[in-house]
Short mmCIF file of C-alpha atoms in Angstrom, two decimals:
data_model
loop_
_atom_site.label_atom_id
_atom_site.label_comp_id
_atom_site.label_asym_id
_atom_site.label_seq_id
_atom_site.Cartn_x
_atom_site.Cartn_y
_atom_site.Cartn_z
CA UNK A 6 101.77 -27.26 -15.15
CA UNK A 7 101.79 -27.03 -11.23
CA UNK A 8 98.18 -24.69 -10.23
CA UNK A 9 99.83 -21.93 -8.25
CA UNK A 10 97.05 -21.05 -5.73
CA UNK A 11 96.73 -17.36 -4.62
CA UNK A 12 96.06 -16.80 -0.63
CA UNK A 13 93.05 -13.96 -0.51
CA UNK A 14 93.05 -11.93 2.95
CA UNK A 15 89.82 -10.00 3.19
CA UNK A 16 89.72 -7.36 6.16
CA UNK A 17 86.95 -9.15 8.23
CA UNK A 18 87.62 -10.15 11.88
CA UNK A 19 84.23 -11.73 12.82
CA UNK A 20 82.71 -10.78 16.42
CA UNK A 21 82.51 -13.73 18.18
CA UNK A 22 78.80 -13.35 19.12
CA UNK A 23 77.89 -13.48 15.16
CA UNK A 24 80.87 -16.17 14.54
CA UNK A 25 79.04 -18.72 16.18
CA UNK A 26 75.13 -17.26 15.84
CA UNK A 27 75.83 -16.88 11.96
CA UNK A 28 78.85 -17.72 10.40
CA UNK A 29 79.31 -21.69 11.70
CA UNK A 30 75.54 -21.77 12.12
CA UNK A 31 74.55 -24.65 9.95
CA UNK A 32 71.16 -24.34 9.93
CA UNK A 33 69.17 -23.63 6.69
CA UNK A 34 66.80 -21.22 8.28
CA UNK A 35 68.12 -19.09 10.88
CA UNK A 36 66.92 -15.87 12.51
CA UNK A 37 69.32 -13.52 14.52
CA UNK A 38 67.75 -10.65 16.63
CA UNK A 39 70.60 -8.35 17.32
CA UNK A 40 70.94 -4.56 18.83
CA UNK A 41 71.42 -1.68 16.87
CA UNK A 42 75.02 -1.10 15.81
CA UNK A 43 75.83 -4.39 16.62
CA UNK A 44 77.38 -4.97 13.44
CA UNK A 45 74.27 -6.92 11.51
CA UNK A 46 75.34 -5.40 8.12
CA UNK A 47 78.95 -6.10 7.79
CA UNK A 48 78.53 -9.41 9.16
CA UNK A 49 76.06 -10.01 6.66
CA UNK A 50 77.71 -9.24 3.66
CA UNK A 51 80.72 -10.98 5.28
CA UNK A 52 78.19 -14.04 5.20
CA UNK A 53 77.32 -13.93 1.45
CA UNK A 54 80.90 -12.89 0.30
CA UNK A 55 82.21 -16.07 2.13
CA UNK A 56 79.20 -18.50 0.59
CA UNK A 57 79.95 -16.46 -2.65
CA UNK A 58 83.56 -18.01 -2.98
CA UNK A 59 83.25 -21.20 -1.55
CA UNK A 60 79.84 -22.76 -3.56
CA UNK A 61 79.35 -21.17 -7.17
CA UNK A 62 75.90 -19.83 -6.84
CA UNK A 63 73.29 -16.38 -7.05
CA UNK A 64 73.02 -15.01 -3.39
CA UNK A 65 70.88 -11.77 -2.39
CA UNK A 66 71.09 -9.33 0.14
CA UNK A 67 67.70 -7.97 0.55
CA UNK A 68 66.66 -4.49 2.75
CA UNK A 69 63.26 -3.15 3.43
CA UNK A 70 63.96 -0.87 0.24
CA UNK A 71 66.34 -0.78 -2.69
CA UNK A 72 67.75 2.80 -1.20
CA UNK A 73 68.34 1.20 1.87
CA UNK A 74 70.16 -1.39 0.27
CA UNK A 75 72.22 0.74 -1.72
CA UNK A 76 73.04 3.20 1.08
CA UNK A 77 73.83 0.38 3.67
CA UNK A 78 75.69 -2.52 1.46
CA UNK A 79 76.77 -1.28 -1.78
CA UNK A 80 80.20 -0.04 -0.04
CA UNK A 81 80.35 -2.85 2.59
CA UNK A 82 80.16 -5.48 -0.65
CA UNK A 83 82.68 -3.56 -2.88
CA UNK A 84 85.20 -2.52 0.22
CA UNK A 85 85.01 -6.38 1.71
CA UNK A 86 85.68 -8.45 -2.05
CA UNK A 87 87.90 -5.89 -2.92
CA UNK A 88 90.58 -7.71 -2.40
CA UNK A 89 89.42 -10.75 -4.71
CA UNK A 90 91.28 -10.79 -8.18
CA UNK A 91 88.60 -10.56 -11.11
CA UNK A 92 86.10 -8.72 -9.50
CA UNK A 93 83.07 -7.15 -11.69
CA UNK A 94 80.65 -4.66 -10.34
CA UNK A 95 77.10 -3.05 -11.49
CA UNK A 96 76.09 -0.23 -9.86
CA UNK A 97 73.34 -0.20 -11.80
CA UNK A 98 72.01 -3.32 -10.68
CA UNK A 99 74.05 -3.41 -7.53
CA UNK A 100 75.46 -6.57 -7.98
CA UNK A 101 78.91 -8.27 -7.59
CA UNK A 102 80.01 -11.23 -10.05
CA UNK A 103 83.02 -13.08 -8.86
CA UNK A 104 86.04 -14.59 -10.52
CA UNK A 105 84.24 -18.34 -9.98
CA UNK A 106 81.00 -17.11 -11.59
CA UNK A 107 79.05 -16.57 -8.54
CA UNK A 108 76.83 -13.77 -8.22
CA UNK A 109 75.59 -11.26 -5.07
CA UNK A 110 72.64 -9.25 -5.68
CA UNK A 111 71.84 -6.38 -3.19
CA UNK A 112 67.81 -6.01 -3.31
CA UNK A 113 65.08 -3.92 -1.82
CA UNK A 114 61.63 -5.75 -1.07
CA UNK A 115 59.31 -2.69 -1.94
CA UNK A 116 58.18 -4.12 -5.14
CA UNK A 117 59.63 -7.90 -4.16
CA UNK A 118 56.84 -8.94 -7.41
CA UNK A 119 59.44 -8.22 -9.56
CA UNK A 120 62.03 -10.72 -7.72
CA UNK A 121 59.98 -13.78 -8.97
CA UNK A 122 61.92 -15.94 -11.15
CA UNK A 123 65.26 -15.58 -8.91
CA UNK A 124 66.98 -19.23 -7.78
CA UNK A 125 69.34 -18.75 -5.01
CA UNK A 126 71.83 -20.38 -3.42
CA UNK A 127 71.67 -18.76 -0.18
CA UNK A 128 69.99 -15.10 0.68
CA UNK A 129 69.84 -12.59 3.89
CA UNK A 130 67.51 -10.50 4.80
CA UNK A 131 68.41 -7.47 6.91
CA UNK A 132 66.22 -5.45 8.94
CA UNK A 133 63.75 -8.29 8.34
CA UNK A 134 60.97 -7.25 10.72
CA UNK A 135 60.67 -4.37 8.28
CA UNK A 136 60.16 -6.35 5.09
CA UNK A 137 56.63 -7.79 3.80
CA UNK A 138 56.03 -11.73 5.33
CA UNK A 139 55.08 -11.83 1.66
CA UNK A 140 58.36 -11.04 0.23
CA UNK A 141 59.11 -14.22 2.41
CA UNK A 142 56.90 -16.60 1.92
CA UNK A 143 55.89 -16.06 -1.83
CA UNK A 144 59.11 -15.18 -3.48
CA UNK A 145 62.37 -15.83 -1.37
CA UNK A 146 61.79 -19.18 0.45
CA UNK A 147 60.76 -20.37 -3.17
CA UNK A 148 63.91 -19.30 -4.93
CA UNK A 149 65.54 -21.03 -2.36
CA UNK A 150 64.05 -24.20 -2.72
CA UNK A 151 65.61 -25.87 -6.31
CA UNK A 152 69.41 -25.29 -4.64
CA UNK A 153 67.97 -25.63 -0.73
CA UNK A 154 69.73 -22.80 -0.14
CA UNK A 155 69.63 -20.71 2.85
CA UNK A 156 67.42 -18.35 4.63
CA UNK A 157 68.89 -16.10 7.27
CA UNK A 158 66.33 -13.20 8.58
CA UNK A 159 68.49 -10.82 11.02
CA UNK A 160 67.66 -7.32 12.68
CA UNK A 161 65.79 -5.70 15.83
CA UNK A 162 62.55 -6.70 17.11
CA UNK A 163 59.11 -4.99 15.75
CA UNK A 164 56.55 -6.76 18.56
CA UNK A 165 54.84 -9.51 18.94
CA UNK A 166 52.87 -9.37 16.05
CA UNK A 167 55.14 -9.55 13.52
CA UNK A 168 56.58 -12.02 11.50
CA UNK A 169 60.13 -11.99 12.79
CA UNK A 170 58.88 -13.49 16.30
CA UNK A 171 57.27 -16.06 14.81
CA UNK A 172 59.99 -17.10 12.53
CA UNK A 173 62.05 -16.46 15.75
CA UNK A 174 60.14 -18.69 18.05
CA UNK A 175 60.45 -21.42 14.94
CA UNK A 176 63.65 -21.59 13.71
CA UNK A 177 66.94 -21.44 14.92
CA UNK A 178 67.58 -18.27 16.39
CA UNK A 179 69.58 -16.07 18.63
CA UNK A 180 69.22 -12.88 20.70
CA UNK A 181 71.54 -10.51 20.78
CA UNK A 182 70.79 -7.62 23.22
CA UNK A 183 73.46 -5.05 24.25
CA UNK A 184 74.66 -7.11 26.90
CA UNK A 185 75.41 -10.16 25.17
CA UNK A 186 77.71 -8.24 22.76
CA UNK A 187 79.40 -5.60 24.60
CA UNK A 188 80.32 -3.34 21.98
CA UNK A 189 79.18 -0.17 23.28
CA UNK A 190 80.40 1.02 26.63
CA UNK A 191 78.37 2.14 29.62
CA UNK A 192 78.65 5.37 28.78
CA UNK A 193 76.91 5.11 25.48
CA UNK A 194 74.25 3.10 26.76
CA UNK A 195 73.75 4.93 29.46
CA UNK A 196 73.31 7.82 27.09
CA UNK A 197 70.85 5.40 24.96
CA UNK A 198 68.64 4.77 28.32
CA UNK A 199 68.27 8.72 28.77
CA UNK A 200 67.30 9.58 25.35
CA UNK A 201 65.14 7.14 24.22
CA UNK A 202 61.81 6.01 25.65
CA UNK A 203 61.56 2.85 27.66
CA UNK A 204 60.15 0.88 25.37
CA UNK A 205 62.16 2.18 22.42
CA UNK A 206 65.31 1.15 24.37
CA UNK A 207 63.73 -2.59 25.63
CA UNK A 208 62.98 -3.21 22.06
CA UNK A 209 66.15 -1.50 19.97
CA UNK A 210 68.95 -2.28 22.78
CA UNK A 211 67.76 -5.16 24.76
CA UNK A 212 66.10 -7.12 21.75
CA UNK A 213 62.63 -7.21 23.79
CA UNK A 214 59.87 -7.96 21.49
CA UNK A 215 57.14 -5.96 23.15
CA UNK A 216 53.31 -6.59 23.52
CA UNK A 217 50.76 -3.88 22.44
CA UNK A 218 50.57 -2.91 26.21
CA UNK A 219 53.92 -1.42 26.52
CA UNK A 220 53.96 0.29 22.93
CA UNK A 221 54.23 3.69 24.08
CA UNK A 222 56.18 5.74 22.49
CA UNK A 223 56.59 9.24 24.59
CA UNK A 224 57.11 8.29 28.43
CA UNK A 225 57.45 11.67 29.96
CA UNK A 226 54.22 13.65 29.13
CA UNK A 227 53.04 14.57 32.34
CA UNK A 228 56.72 16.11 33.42
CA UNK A 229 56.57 18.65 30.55
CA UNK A 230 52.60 19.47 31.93
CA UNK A 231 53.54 22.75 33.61
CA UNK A 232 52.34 25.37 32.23
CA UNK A 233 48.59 27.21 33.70
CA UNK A 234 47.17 27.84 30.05
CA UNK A 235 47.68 29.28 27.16
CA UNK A 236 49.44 32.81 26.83
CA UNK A 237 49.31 33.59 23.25
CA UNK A 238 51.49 36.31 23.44
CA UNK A 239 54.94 35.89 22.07
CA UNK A 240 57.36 36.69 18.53
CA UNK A 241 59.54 35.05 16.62
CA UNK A 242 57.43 31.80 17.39
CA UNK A 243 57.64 28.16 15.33
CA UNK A 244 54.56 27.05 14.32
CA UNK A 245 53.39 23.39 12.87
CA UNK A 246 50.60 22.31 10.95
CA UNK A 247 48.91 19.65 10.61
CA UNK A 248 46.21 20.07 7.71
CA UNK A 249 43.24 17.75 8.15
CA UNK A 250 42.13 16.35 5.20
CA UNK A 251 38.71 14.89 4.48
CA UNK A 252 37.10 14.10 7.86
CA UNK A 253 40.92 14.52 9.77
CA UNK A 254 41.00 17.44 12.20
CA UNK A 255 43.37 20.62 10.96
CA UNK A 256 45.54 21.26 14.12
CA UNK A 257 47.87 24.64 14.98
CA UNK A 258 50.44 24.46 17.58
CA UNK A 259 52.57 27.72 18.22
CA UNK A 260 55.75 27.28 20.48
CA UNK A 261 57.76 30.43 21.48
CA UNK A 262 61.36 31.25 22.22
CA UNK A 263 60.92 29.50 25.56
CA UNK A 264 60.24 26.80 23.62
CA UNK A 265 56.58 27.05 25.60
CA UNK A 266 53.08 26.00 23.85
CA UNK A 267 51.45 29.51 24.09
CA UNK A 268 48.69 28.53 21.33
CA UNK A 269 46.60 25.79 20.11
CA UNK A 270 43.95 25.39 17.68
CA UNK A 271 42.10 21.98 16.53
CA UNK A 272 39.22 22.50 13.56
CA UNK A 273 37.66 21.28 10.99
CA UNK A 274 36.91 24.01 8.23
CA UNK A 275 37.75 24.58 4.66
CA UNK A 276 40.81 25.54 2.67
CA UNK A 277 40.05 29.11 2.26
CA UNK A 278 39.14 29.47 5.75
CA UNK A 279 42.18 27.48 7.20
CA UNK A 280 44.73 29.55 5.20
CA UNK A 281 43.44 32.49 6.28
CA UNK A 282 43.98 31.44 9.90
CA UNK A 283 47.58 30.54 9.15
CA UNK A 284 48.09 33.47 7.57
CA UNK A 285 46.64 35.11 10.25
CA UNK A 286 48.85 32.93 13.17
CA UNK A 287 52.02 33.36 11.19
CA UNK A 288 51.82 37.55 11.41
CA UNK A 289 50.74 37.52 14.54
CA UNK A 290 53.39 35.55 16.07
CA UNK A 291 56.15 36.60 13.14
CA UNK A 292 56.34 32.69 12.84
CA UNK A 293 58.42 30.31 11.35
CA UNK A 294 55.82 27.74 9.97
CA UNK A 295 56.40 24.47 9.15
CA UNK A 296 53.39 22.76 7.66
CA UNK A 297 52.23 19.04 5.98
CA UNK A 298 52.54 18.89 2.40
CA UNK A 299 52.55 15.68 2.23
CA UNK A 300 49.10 15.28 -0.11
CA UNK A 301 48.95 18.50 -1.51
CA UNK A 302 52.05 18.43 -3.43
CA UNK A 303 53.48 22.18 -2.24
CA UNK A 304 50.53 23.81 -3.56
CA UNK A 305 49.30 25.09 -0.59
CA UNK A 306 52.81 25.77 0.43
CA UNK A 307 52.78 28.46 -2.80
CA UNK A 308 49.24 29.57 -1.46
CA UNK A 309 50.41 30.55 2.07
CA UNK A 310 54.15 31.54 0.86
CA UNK A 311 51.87 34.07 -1.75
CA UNK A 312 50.09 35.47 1.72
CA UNK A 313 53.86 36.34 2.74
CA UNK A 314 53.90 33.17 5.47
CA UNK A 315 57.25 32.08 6.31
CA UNK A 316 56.39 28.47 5.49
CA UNK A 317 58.07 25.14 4.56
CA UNK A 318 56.66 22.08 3.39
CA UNK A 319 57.67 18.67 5.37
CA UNK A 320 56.88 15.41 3.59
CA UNK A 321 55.36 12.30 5.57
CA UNK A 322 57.77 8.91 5.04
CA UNK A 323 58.29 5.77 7.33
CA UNK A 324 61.92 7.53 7.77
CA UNK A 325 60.64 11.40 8.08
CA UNK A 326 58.34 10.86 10.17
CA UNK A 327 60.23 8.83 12.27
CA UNK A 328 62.97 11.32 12.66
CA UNK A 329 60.65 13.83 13.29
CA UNK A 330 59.30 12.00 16.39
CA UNK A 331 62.66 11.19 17.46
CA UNK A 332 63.44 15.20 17.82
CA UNK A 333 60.08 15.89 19.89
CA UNK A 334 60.66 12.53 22.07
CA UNK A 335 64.49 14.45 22.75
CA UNK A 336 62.63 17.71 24.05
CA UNK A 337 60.28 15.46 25.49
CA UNK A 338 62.57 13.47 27.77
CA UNK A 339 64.77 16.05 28.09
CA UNK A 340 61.77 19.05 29.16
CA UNK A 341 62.95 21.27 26.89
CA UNK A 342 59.47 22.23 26.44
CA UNK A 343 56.44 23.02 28.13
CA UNK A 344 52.46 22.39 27.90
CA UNK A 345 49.31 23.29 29.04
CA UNK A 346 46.80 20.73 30.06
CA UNK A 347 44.73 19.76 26.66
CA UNK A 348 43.59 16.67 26.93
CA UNK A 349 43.66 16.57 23.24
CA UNK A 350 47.05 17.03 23.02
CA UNK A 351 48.11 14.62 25.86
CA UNK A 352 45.87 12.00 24.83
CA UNK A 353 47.13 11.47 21.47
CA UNK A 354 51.06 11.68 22.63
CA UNK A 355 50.35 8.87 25.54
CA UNK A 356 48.35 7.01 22.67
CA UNK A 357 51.14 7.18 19.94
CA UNK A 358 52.74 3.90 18.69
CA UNK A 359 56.43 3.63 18.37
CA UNK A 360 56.03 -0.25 16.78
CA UNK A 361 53.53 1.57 14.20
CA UNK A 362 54.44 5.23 14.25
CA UNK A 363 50.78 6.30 15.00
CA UNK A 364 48.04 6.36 16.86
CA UNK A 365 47.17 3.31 18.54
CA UNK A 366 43.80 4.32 17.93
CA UNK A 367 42.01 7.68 16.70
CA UNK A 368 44.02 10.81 15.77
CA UNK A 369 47.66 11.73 15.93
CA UNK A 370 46.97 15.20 14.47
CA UNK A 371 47.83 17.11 17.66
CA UNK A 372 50.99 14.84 17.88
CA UNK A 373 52.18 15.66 14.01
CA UNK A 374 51.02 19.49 14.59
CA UNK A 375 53.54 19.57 18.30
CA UNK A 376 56.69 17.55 16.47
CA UNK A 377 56.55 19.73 13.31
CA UNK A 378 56.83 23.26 15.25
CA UNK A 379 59.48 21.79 17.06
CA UNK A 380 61.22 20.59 14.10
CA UNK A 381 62.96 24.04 13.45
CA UNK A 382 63.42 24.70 16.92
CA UNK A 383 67.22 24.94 18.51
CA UNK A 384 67.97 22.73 21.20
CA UNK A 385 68.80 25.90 23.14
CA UNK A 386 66.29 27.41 25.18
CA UNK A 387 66.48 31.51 25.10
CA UNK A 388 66.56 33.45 28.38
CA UNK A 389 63.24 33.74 29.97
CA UNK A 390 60.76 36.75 29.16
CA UNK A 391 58.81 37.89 32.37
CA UNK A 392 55.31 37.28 30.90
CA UNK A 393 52.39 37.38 32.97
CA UNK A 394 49.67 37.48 30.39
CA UNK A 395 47.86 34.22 30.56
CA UNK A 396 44.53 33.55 29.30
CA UNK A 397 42.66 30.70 29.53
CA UNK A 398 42.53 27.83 26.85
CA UNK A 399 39.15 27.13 25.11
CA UNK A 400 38.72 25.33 21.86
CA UNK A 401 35.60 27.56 21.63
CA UNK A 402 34.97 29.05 18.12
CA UNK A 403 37.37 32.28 17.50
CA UNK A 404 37.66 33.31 14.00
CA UNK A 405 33.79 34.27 13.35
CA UNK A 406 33.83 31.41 11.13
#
């Protein structure tokens, strides 16, 4: 009986940047350093769908984390091998098992222990700065190794000290900045360049992999400088906490309507003590607070809410706390608000890390404390209030405690 052959069209134009730095790359160990939005994902399950139906074998897609994973391939693998007769899927273990036997795994390299064992025919890891070197070196490269399968690492630079410039400077590899693509216009990345911090931009747009000197993460501090002291007069203020912990500093920032830093405290004292000046802040200012509960599992959120504080928790991730620094690098760079001179305060923000998300050094408890009362703020600054009231700033002692 003649074989009657079936022609398979799946909905994948390939760019012609990743068409020649991925796709007819035939390298066994690759690295590509591409933009953001640039189109790393798609072309990457594109990658293993294509190596999928053309060699029988196990492939992985493997993400920092296995929500990551889930959120950024599971729909991209599903919508892309759609189109291929026989397909089986398991959500459960996100995986794809094609009509020739062949098998894609989407993974996430938090607990990459539990991967030993795997042989693979070919494997990509996305976002790879952000994955453990271990996950690497002492799992993937040996499941690799009985089929010599592939290895490609591809996603935006994390500086110089991490593993995907060395693996860059090593194996074949290509940069892919915003230029070399052209997929967004000059009007988005002219919007990019405004918003983001220098070195955010060099690093996520340009594909710069930056040294420790440059690793700055807010750029305009001393515009946003302007204001004589502090005023502490104002209502219907947004406060942020940062709760110092052990030997960790317990810092207050109140911002009002005007989206100005009218008070300030940085202490060390006890729980009892510390929720009484809270309390205390939050009345006085008829406050929105927003306060860190990440260690203390909401129960001093309960304590304050019981004093009648207006008070929500926020939780400390990689991805939280990233977006929360992302909002108060936006008023930052746009001066939507304004500051006193504490050195405290400015110190920390021209020490904090954007490769680390931190301090480079010392405390980022001011920082936190500033980015967490402006989390609830509007992007809208209210009509000024004449307000001539200022006092002077001291960090002198002024709860009789």
């Amino acid at each position: 009986m003649e074989e009657i052959r079936r022609q398979i069209v799946i909905d994948y134009a390939p760019r012609d940047y990743f068409s020649s730095s991925l796709h007819n790359n035939k390298e066994r160990f690759i690295t590509v350093v591409a933009h953001r939005q640039s189109g790393k994902s798609v072309a990457s399950i594109n990658h293993l769908i294509r190596s999928a139906i053309m060699n029988q074998g196990t492939y992985a897609y493997v993400a920092p984390n296995y929500r990551m994973a889930k959120r950024i391939a599971w729909s991209y693998l599903k919508d892309y091998s759609k189109p291929i007769p026989s397909m089986d899927y398991n959500e459960a273990e996100l995986s794809a098992i094609f009509p020739n036997k062949s098998k894609i795994y989407l993974l996430g390299a938090e607990g990459y222990d539990s991967l030993r064992g795997l042989t693979l025919s070919g494997c990509i890891v996305d976002e790879a700065a952000d994955v453990p070197e271990q996950a690497i070196t002492e799992v993937l490269l040996p499941a690799l190794s009985i089929k010599k399968g592939y290895l490609i690492l591809i996603g935006t630079p994390k500086g110089k000290d991490n593993h995907l410039y060395n693996y860059a400077a090593n194996w074949s590899s290509t940069v892919l900045s915003y230029e070399d693509t052209k997929v967004l216009d000059n009007e988005a990345i002219e919007d990019l360049r405004k918003n983001m911090p220098d070195p955010v931009f060099r690093q996520e747009m340009e594909c710069e992999f930056l040294s420790e000197k440059v690793d700055q993460f807010f750029t305009g501090v001393d515009s946003i400088v302007t204001l004589p002291s502090l005023s502490k007069n104002g209502n219907n203020c947004y406060i942020g906490v940062d709760y110092g912990h052990n030997v960790d500093f317990t810092v207050i920032t109140v911002l009002d309507q005007q989206h100005r830093l009218i008070d300030f405290e940085r202490f060390q004292y006890d729980w009892l003590a510390t929720k009484r000046i809270i309390s205390d802040m939050a009345r006085k200012y008829n406050a929105q607070v927003v306060f860190d509960a990440t260690a203390t599992q909401d129960v001093m959120v309960e304590e304050l809410r019981a004093l009648e504080v207006n008070v929500e928790g926020f939780k400390f991730t990689q991805e939280s706390k990233k977006n929360l620094m992302n909002k108060l690098n936006s008023f930052i760079s746009q001066k939507l608000i304004s500051i006193p001179n504490i050195p405290e305060l400015i110190s920390e923000l021209k020490n904090f890390s954007y490769l680390n998300m931190k301090a480079k050094s010392g405390h980022d408890d001011a920082v936190c404390s500033l980015a967490m009362a402006v989390w609830k703020m509007p992007q809208e600054v209210y009509n000024e209030i004449d307000n001539n009231s200022w006092l002077a700033y001291n960090l002198s002692n002024k709860h009789g405690i």
